[in-house]
Each structure stands twice: as structure tokens, then as C-alpha cells.
Short mmCIF file of C-alpha atoms in Angstrom, two decimals:
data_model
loop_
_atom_site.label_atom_id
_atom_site.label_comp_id
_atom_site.label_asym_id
_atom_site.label_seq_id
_atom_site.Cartn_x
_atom_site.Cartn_y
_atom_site.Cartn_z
CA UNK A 1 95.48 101.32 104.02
CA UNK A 2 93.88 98.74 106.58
CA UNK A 3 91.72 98.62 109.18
CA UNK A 4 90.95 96.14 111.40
CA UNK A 5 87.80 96.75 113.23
CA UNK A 6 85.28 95.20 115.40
CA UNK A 7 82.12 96.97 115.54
CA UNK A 8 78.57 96.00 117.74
CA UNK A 9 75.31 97.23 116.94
CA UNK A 10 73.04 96.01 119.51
CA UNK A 11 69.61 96.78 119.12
CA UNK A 12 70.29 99.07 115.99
CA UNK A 13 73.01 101.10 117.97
CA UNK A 14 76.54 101.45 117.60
CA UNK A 15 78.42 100.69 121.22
CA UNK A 16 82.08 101.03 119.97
CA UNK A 17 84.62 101.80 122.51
CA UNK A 18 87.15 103.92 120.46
CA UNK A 19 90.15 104.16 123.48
CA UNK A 20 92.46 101.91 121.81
CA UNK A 21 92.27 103.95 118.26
CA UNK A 22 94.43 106.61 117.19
CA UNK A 23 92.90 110.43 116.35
CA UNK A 24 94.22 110.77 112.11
CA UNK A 25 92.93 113.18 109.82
CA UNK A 26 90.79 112.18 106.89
CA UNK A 27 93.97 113.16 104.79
CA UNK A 28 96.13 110.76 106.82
CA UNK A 29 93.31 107.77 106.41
CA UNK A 30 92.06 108.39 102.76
CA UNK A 31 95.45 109.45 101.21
CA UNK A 32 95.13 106.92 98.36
CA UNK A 33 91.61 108.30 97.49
CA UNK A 34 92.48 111.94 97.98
CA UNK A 35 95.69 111.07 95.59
CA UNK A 36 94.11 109.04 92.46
CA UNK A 37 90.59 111.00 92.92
CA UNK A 38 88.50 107.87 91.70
CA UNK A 39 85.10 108.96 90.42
CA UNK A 40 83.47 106.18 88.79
CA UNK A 41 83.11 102.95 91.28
CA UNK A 42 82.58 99.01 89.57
CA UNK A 43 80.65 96.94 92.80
CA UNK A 44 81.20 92.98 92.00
CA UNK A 45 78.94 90.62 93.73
CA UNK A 46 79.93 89.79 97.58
CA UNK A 47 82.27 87.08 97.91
CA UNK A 48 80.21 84.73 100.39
CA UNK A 49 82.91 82.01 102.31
CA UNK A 50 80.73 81.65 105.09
CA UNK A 51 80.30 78.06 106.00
CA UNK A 52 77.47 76.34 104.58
CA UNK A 53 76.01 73.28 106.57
CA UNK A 54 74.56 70.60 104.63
CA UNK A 55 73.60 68.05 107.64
CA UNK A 56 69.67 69.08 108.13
CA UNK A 57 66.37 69.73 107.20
CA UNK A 58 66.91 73.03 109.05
CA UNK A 59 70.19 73.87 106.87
CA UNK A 60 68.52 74.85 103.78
CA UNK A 61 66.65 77.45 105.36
CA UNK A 62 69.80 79.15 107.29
CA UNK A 63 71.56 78.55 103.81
CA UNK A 64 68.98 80.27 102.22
CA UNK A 65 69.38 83.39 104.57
CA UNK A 66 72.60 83.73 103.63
CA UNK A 67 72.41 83.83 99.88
CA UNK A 68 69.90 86.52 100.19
CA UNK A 69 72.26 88.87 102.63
CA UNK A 70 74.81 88.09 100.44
CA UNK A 71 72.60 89.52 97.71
CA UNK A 72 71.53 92.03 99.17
CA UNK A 73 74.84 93.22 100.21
CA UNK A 74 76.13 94.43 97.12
CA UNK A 75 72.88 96.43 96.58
CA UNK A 76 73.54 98.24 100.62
CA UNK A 77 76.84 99.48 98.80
CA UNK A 78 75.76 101.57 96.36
CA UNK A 79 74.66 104.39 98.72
CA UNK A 80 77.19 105.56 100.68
CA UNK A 81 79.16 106.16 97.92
CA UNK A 82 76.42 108.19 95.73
CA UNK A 83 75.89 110.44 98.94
CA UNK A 84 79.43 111.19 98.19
CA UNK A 85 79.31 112.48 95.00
CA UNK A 86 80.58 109.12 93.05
CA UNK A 87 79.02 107.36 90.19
CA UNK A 88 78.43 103.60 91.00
CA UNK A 89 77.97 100.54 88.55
CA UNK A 90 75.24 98.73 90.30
CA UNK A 91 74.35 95.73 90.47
CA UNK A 92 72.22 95.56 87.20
CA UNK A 93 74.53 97.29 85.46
CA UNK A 94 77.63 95.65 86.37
CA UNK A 95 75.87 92.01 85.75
CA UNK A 96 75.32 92.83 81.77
CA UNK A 97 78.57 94.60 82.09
CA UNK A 98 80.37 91.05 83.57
CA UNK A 99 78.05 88.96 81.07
CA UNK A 100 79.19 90.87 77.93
CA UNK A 101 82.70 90.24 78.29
CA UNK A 102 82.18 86.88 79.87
CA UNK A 103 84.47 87.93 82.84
CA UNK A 104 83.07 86.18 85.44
CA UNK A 105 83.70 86.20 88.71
CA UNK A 106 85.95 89.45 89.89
CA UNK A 107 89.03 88.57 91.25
CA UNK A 108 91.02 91.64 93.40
CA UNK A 109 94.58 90.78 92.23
CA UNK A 110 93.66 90.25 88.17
CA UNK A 111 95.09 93.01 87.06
CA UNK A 112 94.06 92.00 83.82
CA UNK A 113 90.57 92.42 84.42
CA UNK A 114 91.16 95.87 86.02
CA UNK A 115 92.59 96.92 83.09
CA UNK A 116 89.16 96.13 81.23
CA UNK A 117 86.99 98.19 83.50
CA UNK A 118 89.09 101.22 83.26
CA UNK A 119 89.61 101.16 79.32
CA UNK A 120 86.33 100.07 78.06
CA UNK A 121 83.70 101.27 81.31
CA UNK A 122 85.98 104.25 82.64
CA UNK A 123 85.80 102.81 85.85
CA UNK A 124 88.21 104.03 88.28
CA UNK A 125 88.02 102.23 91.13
CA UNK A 126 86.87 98.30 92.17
CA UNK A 127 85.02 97.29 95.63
CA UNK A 128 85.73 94.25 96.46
CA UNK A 129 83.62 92.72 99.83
CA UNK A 130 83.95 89.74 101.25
CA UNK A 131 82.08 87.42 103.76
CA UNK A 132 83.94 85.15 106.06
CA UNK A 133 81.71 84.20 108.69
CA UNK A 134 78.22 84.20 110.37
CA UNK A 135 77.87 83.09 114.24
CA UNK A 136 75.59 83.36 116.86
CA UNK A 137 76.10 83.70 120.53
CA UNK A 138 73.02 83.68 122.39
CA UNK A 139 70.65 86.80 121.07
CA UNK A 140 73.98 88.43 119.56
CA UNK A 141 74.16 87.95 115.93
CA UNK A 142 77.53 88.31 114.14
CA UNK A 143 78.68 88.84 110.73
CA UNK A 144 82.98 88.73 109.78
CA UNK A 145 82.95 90.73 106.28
CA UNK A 146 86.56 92.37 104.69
CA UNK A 147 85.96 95.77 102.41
CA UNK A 148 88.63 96.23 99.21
CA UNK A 149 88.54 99.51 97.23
CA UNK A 150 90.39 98.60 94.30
CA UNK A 151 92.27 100.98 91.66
CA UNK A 152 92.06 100.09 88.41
CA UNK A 153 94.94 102.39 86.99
CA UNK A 154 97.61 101.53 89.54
CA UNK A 155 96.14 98.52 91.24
CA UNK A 156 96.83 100.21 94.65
CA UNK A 157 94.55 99.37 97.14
CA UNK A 158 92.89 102.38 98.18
CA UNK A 159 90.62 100.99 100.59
CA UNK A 160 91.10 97.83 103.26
CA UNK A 161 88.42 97.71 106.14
CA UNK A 162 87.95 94.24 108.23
CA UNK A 163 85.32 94.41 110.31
CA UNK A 164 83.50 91.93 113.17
CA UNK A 165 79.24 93.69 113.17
CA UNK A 166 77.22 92.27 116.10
CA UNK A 167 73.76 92.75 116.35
CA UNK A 168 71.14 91.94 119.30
CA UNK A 169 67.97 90.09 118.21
CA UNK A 170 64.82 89.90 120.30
CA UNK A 171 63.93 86.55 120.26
CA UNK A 172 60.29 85.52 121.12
CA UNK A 173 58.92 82.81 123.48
CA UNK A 174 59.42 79.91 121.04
CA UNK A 175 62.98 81.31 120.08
CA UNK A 176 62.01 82.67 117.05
CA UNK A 177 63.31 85.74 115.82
CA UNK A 178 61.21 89.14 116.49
CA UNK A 179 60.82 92.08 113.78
CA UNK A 180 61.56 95.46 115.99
CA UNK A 181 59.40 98.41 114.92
CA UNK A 182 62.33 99.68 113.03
CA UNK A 183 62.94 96.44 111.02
CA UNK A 184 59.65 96.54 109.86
CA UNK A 185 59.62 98.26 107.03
CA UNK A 186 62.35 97.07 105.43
CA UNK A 187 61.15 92.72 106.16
CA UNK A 188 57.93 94.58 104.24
CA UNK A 189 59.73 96.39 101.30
CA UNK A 190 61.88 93.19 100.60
CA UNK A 191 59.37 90.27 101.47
CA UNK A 192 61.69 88.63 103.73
CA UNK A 193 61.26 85.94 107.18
CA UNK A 194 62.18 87.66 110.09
CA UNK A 195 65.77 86.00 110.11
CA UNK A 196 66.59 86.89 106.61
CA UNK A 197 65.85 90.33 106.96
CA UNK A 198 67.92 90.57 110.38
CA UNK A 199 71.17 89.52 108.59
CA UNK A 200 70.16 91.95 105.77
CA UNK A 201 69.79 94.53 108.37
CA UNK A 202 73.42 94.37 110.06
CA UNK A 203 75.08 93.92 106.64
CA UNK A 204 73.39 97.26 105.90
CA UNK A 205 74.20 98.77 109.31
CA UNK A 206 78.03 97.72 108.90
CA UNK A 207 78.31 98.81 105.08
CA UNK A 208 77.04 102.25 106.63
CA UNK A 209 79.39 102.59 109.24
CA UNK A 210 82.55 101.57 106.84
CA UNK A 211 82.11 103.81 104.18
CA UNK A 212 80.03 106.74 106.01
CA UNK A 213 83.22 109.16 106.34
CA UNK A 214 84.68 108.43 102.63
CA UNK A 215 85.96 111.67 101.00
CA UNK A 216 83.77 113.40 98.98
CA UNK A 217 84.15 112.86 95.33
CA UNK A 218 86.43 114.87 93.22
CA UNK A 219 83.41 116.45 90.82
CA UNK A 220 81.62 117.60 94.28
CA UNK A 221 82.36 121.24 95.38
CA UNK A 222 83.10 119.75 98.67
CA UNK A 223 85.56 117.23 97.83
CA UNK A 224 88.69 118.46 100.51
CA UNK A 225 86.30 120.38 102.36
CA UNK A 226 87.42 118.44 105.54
CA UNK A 227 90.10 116.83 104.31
CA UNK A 228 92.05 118.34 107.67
CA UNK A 229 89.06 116.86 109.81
CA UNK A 230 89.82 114.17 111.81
CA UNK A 231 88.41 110.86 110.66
CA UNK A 232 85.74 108.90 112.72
CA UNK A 233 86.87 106.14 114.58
CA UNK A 234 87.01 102.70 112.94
CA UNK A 235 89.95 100.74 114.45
CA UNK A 236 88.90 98.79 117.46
CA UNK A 237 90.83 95.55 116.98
CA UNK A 238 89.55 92.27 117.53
#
């Protein structure tokens, strides 16, 4: 299942138009997931292809940005699919995990490798994210990311999202970047520059809106509760 979707969050709202997208039910959209009832999910770190300049002084710092949203990303995962009921392999976990089987770096199509999560970790399912591309237009802020949910007992993909997130940022008189009320907290939490923790921001924004209306796990007395519900819009093409 695929979606290709293009989604702005200016100023820390979502302005989607949804007239182009189609009303399905969550049945109709999750099928896959409803079908092979994954409970146990493996996260892999973020595959980051975003362009990396090399040319100045001022590169290593945006370089530097990106590593840590590309961190950080795998981390924003985790939640959406615990408020659904689903045990997750974080980050720590799946690192010592990865580092005693020496299995490297997760690829989507090794089925090999698939095969070793689900017999020795009773993992069910693989998420797979990807990040293409970061660009700027003005005070608009954009991030190109691709969402796989992989299954690890028939290697069907259960899950394909691609999504364009936009987000405005307030810029000050020098043209540096402004922490909003609402960003506050988490620049503080983290310990990150303004800029850093503006990219963090929108990859957790987007990783929110992607996976907020995933079916409920299949040990949760609500899993096909709304299963006849129609699904939340997602599909504005770009």
C-alpha cells in the first residue's frame, strides 16, 4: 500500500487541502496490517540521502543539523506506535540487537535479515524511513522522507507513505532562526541551536501525522474497533 503525500505545517499547523484524496475505510488502507496483525515492531536507524555540502566553513554546521534530525528521527517513531498498543525495539535496544549479530546496516529487501528478526527477536514487522531531501524556500523549511513497514514473515510491505513536510520558521532581524514559545521546550530538553531543533521539530510533526491513524494493535481490546471508520486523509500528491 502507498501513499504519496505532501503535507505543510506552517507555524506548527497542518494546512492540507484533502480535495484531490479519495474517502477509504481504515480496512481498505491498513488491509495488510489488519491481515498479518504485527505486534512486535524492529525501528532501524533513518536512512539519511540528503545531500551533504562540503564547500564551506558554514557546511559543517548545516551538516551537523542533519545528523542530529536524522538521529533523532528514529527516536520520534517509537510513539505513535506504543499509543497503539504495539511493542517497539527502540533505538537502544535494536543497536545491541544489530551489534550482536553484526548485521549492520538494515536493508528493506534482505529477506535474509528479516528472517533473523522474526526467528531469534519475534519481531513481526520492520520500519524502514528514509530521508531524501532538505530545502529551503524563503522562511518555509522542507523535509522529503519515505515510511516502509516491513513484514518479516511474508516480506509484504505493509506500510508505504512518501511524504513532502513544510514548516514556517520565524526568522529574526539578522536571519537567524527564532525558537517559538512552543519549540521551547523541546530546544531545552534536547540541548539543541535553534536550527537543529527546528528540523527535529517537523521530522516529529510529520512522523505524527503518518502513523497517527495506524490500527490498533491486535493484543488491544480495541484493535477493529473502527476498522469500518474512514481513514484520515493522507494522499495529497505532489
Amino acid at each position: 500500500m502507498k501513499r504519496i503525500s505532501h503535507i505543510c505545517l506552517m507555524a506548527l499547523a497542518l494546512a492540507l487541502a484533502a480535495t484531490s484524496c479519495k474517502t477509504e475505510s481504515k480496512i481498505s488502507r491498513y488491509k495488510d496490517i489488519y491481515a498479518e496483525k504485527p505486534i512486535t515492531i524492529y525501528i532501524p536507524p533513518t536512512i539519511d540521502q540528503a545531500e551533504r555540502p562540503n564547500k564551506k566553513i558554514t557546511d559543517k554546521s548545516y551538516n551537523n543539523q542533519l545528523d542530529v534530525a536524522q538521529c533523532y528521527m528514529r527516536h520520534s517513531l517509537m510513539k505513535p506506535f506504543e499509543t497503539k498498543g504495539y511493542y517497539v525495539l527502540g533505538p537502544l535496544v535494536s543497536t545491541e540487537v544489530a551489534k550482536a549479530d553484526s548485521l549492520g546496516e538494515c536493508h528493506i529487501n534482505d529477506t535474509a535479515m528479516l528472517k533473523t528478526f522474526a526467528d531469534k527477536y519475534g519481531v513481526d514487522a520492520v520500519l524502514f524511513t528514509f530521508i531524501y531531501k532538505w530545502e529551503q524556500k524563503g522562511e518555509d523549511w522542507y523535509v522529503y522522507v519515505e515510511y516502509f513497514l516491513k513484514s518479516t514473515k511474508t516480506y509484504t510491505t505493509l506500510l508505504n507513505t512518501k511524504m513532502k513536510a513544510g514548516k514556517r520558521i520565524i526568522l529574526g532581524f539578522r536571519g537567524d532562526v527564532s525558537i517559538t514559545p512552543r519549540d521551547a521546550k523541546l530546544t531545552r530538553n534536547l540541548n539543541l541551536d535553534p536550527s537543529t531543533a527546528q528540523r527535529v521539530r517537523l521530522l516529529d510533526l510529520v512522523n505524527n501525522y503518518v502513523l497517527r491513524d495506524l490500527p490498533w494493535a491486535n493484543t488491544s481490546k480495541d484493535f477493529e474497533s473502527d476498522i469500518n471508520k474512514n481513514a484520515r486523509f493522507s494522499c495529497m500528491e505532489y
